[in-house]
Short mmCIF file of C-alpha atoms in Angstrom, two decimals:
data_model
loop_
_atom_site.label_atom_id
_atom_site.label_comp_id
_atom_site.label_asym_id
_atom_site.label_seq_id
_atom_site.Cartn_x
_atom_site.Cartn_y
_atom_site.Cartn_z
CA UNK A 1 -20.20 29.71 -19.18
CA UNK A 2 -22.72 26.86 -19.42
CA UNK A 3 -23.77 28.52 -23.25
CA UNK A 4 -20.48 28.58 -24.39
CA UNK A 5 -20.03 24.77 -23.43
CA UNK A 6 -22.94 24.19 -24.52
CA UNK A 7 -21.91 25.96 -28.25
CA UNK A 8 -18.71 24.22 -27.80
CA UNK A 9 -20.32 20.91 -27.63
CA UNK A 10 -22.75 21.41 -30.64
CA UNK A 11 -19.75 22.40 -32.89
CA UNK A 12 -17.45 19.29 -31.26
CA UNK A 13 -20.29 16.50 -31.65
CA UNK A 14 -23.81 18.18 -33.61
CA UNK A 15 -24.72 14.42 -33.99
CA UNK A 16 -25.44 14.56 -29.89
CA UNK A 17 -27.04 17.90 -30.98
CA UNK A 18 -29.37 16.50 -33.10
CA UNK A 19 -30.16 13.80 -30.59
CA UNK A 20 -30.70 16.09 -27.65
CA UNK A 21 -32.80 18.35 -30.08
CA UNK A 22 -34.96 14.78 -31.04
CA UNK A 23 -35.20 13.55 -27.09
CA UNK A 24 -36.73 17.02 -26.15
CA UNK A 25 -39.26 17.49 -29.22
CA UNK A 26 -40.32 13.43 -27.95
CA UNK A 27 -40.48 14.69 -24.61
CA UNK A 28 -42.26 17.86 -25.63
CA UNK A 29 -44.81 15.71 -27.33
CA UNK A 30 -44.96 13.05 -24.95
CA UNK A 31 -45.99 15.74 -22.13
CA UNK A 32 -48.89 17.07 -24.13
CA UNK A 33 -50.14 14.22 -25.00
CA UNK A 34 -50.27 13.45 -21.36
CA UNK A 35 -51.72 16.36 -20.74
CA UNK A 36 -54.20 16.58 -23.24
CA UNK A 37 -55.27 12.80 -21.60
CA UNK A 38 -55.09 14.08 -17.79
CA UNK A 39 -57.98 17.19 -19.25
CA UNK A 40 -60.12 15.29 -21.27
CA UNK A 41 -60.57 12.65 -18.28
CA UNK A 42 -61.01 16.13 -15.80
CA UNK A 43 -63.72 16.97 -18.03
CA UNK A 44 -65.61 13.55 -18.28
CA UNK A 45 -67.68 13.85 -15.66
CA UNK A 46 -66.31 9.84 -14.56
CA UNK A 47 -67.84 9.34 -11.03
CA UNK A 48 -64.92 6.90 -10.41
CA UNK A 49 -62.21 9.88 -11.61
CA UNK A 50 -63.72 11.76 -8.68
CA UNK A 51 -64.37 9.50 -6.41
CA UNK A 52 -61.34 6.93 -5.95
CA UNK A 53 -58.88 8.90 -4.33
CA UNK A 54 -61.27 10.02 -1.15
CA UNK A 55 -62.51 6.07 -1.35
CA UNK A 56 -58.94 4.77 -0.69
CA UNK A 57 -58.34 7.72 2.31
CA UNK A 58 -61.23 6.83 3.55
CA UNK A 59 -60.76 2.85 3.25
CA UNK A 60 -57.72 3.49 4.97
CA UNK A 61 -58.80 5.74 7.58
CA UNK A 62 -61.33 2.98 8.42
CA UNK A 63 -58.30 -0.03 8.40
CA UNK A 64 -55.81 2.07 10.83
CA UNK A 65 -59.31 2.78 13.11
CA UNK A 66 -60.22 -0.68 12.85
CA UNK A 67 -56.35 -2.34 13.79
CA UNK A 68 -55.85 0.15 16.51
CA UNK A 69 -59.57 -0.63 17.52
CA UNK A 70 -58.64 -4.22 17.98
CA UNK A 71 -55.81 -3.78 20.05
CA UNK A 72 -57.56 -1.43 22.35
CA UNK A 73 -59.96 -4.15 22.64
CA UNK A 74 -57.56 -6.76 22.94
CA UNK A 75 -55.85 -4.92 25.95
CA UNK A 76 -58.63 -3.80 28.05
CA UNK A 77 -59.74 -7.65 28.02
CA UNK A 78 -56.28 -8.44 29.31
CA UNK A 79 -55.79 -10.54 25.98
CA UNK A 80 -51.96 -9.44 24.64
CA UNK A 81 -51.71 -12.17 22.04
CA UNK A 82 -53.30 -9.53 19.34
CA UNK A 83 -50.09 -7.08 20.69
CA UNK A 84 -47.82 -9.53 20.55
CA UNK A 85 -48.72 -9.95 16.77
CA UNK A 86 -48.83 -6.86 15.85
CA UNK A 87 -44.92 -5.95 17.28
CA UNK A 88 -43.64 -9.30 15.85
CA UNK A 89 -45.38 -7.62 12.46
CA UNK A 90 -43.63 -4.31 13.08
CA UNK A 91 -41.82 -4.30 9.76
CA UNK A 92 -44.00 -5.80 7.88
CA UNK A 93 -46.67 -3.53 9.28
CA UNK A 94 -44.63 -0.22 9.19
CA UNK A 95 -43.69 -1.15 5.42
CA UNK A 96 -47.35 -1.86 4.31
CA UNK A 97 -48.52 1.42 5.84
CA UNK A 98 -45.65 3.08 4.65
CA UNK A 99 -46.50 2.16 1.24
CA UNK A 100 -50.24 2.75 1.92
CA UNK A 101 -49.52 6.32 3.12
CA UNK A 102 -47.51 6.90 0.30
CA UNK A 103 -49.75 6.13 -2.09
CA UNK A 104 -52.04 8.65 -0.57
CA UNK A 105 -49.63 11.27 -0.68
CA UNK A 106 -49.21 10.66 -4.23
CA UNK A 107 -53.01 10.84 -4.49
CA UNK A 108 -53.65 13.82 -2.80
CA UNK A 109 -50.84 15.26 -4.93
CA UNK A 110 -52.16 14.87 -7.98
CA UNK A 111 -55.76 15.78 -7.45
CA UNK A 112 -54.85 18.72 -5.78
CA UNK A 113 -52.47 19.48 -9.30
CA UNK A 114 -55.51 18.49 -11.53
CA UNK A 115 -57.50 20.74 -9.36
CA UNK A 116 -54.96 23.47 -10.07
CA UNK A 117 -54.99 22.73 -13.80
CA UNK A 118 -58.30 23.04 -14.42
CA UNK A 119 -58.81 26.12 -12.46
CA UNK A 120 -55.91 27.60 -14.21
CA UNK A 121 -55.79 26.01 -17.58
CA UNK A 122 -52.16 25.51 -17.52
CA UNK A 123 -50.52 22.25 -15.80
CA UNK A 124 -49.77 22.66 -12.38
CA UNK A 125 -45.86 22.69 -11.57
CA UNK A 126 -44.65 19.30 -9.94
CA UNK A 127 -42.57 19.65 -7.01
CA UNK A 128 -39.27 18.95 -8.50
CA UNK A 129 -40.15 21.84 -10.79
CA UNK A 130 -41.03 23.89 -7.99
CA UNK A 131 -37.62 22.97 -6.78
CA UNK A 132 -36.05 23.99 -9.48
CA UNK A 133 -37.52 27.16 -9.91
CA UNK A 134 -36.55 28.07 -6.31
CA UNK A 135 -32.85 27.12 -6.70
CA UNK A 136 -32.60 29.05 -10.09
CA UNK A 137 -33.84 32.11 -8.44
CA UNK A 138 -31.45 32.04 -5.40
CA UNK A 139 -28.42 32.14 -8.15
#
């Protein structure tokens, strides 16, 4: 069905044709580039390619220890002004850790896809392709 629409369409309108055909060849390009980028940094050597993302886990590791730390401290002194703070902070908090956290995820994402890349020598599917894949296969 989706073919013949999609015939349909290119006979109806092949200016949109030729558009769609220029958007994906940019894209194509675009991607390759990228990836030609995201390999020749891999294969640098850069200590600070390698060594950011488990420096920002690890800062933030340290930060969550340290707050939690204080508040522990706080309460077994019988001090709850540093409590009181932090749940009068609770959104702010919740949405800078949030972020934070997210961030990581990201991180950890990607290095685990470079990781997969270079092992491989083909770019690692992203999860929305994974997705995709998945749903294509249950049709």
């Amino acid at each position: 069905k989706r073919a013949a629409a999609d015939g349909e369409a290119t006979a109806r309108w092949p200016a949109l044709a030729d558009i769609a055909r220029a958007e994906a060849e940019l894209q194509g390009r675009a991607l390759a580039e990228t990836n030609a980028t995201m390999r020749a940094e891999a294969l640098a050597g850069d200590p600070l390619q390698r060594w950011w993302r488990p420096a920002y886990a690890f800062e933030l590791t340290i930060e969550c220890a340290a707050f939690f730390a204080v508040l522990i401290w706080s309460l077994g002194r019988g001090d709850a002004g540093p409590l009181n703070a932090a749940t009068n902070a609770t959104g702010l908090l919740t949405l800078y850790w949030g972020a934070r956290f997210a961030v990581l995820g990201v991180y950890v994402n990607g290095r685990t896809r470079e990781k997969e890349a270079a092992t491989t020598g083909q770019p690692a599917p992203s999860v929305v392709e994974t997705v995709v894949r998945a749903v294509r296969r249950r049709r």
